C-alpha positions as a LaTeX table, in Angstrom:
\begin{tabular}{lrrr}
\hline
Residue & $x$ (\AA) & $y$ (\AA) & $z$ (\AA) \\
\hline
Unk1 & $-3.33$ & 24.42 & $-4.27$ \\
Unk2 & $-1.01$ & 21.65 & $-3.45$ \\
Unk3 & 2.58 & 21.80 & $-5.14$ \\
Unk4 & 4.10 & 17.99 & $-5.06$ \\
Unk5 & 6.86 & 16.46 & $-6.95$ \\
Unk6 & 9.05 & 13.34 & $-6.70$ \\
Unk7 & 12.75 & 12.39 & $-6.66$ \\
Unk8 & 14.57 & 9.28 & $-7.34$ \\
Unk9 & 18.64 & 8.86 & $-6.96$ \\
Unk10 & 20.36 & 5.29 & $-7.52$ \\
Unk11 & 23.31 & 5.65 & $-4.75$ \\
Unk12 & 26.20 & 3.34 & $-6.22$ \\
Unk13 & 26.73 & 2.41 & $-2.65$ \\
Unk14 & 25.43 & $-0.99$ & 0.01 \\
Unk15 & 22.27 & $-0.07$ & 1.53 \\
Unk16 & 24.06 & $-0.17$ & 4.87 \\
Unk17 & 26.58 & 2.30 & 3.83 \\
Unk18 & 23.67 & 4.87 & 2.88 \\
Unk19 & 21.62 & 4.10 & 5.58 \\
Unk20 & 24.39 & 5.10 & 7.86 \\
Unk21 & 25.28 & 8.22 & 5.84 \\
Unk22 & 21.61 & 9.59 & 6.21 \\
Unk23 & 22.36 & 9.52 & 10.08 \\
Unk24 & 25.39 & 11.70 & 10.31 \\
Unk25 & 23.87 & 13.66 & 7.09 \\
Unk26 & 22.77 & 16.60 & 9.90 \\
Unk27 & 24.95 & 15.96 & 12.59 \\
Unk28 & 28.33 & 16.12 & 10.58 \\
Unk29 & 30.17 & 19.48 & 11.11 \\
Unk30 & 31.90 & 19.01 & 8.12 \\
Unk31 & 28.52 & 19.25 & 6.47 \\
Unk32 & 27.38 & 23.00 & 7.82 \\
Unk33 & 28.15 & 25.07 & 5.02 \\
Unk34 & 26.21 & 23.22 & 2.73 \\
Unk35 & 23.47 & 22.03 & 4.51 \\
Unk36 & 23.16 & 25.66 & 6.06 \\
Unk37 & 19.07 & 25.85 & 5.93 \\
Unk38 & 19.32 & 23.32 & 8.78 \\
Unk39 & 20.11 & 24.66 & 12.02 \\
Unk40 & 19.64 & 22.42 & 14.72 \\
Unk41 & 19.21 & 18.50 & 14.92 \\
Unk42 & 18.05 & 17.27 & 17.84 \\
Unk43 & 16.60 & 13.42 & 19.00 \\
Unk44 & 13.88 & 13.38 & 20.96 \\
Unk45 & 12.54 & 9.55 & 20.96 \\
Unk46 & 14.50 & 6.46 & 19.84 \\
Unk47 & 13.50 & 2.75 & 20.35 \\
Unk48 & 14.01 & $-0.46$ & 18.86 \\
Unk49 & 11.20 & $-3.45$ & 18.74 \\
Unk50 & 12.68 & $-6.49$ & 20.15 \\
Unk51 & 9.50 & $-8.57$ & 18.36 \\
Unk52 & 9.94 & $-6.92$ & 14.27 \\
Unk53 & 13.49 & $-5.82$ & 14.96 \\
Unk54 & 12.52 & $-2.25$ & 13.71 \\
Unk55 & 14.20 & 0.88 & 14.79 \\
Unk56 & 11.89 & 3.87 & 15.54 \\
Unk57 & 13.50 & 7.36 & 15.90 \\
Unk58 & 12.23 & 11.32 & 16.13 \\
Unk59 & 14.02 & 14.06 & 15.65 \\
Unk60 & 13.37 & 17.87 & 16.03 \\
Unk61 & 14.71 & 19.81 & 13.02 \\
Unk62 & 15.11 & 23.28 & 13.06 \\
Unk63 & 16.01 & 25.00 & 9.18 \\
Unk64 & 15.28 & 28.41 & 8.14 \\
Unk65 & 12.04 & 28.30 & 7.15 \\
Unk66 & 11.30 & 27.71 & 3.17 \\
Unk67 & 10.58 & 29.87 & 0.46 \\
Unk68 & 10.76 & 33.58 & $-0.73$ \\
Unk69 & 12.03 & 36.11 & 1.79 \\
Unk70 & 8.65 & 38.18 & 1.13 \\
Unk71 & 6.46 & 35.54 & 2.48 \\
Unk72 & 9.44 & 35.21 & 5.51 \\
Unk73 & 8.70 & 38.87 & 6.67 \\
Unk74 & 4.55 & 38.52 & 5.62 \\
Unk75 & 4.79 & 35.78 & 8.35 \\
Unk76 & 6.95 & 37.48 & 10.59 \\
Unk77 & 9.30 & 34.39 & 11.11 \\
Unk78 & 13.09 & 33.00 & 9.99 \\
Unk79 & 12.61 & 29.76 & 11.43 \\
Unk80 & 10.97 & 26.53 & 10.92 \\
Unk81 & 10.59 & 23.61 & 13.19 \\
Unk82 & 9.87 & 20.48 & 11.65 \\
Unk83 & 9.69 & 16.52 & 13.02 \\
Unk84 & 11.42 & 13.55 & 11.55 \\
Unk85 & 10.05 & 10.24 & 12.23 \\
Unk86 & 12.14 & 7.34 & 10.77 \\
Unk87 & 11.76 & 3.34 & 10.67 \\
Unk88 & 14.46 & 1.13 & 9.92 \\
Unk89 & 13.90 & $-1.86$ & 9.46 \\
Unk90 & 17.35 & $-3.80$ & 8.76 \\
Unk91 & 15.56 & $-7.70$ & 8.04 \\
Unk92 & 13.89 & $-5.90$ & 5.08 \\
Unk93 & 16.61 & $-3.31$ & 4.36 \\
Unk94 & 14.47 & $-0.78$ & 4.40 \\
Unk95 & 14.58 & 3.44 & 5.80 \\
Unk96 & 11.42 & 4.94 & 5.72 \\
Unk97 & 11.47 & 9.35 & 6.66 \\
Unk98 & 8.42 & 10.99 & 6.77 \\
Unk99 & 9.68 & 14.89 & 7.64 \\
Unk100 & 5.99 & 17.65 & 8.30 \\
Unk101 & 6.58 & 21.18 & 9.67 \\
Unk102 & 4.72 & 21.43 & 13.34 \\
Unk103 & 5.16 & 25.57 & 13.19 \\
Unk104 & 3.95 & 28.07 & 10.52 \\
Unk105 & 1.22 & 25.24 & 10.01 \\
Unk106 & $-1.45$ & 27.94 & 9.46 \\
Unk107 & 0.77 & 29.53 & 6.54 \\
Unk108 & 2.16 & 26.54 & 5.11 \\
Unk109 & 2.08 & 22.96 & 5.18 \\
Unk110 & 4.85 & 20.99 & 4.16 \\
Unk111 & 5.27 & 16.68 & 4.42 \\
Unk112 & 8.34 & 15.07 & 3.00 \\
Unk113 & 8.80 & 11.45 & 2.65 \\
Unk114 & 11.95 & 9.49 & 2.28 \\
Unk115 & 12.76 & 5.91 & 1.06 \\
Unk116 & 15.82 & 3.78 & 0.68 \\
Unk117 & 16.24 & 0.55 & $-0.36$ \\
Unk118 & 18.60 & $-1.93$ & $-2.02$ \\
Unk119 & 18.27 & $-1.58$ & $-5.55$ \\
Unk120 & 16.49 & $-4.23$ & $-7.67$ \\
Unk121 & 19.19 & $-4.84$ & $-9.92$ \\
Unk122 & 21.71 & $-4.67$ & $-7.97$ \\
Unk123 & 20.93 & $-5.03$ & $-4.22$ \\
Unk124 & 24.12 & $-5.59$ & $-2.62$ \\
Unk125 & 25.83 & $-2.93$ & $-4.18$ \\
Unk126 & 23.37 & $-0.09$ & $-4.70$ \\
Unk127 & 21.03 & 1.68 & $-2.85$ \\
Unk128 & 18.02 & 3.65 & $-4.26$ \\
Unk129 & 16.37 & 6.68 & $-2.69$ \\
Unk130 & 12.97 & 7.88 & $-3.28$ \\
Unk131 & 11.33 & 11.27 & $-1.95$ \\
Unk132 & 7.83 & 12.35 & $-2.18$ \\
Unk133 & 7.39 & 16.09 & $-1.02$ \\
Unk134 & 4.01 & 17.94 & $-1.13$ \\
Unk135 & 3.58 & 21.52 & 0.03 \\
Unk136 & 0.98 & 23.68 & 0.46 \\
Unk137 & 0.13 & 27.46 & 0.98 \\
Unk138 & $-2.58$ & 27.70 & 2.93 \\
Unk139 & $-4.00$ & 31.65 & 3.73 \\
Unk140 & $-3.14$ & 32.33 & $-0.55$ \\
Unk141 & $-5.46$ & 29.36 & $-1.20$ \\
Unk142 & $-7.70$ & 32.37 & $-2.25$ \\
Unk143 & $-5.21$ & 33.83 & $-4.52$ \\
Unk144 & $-4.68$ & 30.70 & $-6.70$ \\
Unk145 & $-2.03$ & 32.11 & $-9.25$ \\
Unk146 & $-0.33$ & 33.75 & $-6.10$ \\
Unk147 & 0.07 & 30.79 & $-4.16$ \\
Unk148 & 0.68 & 28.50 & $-7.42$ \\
Unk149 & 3.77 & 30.81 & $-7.64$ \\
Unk150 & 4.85 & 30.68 & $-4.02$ \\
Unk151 & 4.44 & 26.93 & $-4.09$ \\
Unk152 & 6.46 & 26.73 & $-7.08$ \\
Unk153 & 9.55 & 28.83 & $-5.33$ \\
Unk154 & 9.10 & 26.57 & $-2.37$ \\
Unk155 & 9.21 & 23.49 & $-4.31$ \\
Unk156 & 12.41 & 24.96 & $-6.26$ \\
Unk157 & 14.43 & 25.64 & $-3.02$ \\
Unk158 & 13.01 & 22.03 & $-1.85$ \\
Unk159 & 14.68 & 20.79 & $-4.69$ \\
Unk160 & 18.13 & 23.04 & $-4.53$ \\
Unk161 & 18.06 & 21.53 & $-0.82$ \\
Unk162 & 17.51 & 18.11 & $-2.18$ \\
Unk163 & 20.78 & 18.10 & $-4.53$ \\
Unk164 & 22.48 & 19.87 & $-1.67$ \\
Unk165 & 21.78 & 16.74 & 0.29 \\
Unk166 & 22.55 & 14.30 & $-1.98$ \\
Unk167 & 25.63 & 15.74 & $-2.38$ \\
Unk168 & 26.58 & 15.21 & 1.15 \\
Unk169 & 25.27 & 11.87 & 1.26 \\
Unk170 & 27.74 & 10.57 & $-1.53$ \\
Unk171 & 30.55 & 12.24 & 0.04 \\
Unk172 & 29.93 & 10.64 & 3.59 \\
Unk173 & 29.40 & 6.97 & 2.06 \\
Unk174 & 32.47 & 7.66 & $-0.04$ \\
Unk175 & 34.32 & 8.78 & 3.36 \\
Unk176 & 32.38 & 5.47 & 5.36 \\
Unk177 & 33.90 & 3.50 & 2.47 \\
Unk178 & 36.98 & 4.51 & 2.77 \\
Unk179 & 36.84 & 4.16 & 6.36 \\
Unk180 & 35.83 & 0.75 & 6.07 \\
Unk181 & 38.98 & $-0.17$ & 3.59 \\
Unk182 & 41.24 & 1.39 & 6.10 \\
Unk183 & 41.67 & 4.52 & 3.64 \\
Unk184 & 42.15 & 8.01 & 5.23 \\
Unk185 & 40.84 & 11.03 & 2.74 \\
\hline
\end{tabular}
């Protein structure tokens, strides 16, 4: 069984402003209590093609790994450590995320993929943001109700994470706009 949904959020804000919110969305301390599941943030490759002009960057997540706390002690494990591989490409205004767990892989799979992009109505002002997450418990794959269930509590604190996030995206692009105006909050 494979649980996958999708997300879309119109950001009233320039796709430059988002863009650069989704960077410090991690790293801002500000940012901790609510984006608690996330413990560590680390870069571990960064380069940018001189030919396309694309920026390529991975990062090593650590979060407290998803789902019930039963299946947290069945596996033995609090943690999860996950890889974030981005492209930005700024010619086509584009931020591409693609986010898959690389520990607990033989209990559960998970692959999250991010997009933002100037929106089509309004592309200098607005941004929009599309996510595509699939996840998938693998040793319940057996038990099909079981792991229909465990998928769906996965996928529910996926998507309490998500709103958690957006959250803190909107409030960094409304600080970077102030910033920008020469407003202090």
């Amino acid at each position: 069984m494979v649980k996958a949904y999708t997300q879309e959020h119109i950001y009233k804000h320039p796709w430059e402003r988002v863009t650069s919110a989704a960077w410090r969305k991690f790293t801002d301390p500000e940012n901790k209590r609510t984006l608690s599941h996330i413990l560590e943030v680390d870069t571990l490759n960064r380069k940018l093609d001189p030919q396309t002009g694309k920026f390529y960057t991975t990062r090593a997540l650590t979060v407290h790994a998803p789902g019930p706390w039963f299946i947290r002690k069945i596996i033995g494990q609090e943690i999860c450590h996950c890889v974030e591989s981005t492209v930005v490409d700024a010619r086509s205004r584009t931020m591409q995320l693609t986010t898959r767990n690389v520990s607990l892989r033989k209990f559960l799979e998970v692959e999250e993929k991010s997009w933002y992009e100037p929106h089509p109505e309004n592309p200098v002002n607005w941004t929009v943001a599309k996510q595509e997450t699939s996840i998938k418990i693998k040793p319940l794959s057996a038990l099909a109700s079981m792991a229909e269930k465990v998928e769906q509590k996965c996928a529910e604190k996926f998507l309490q994470n998500s709103v958690k996030g957006r959250e803190v995206m909107e409030r960094i692009c409304k600080y970077l706009e102030s910033e920008s105006s020469g407003i202090s909050l």
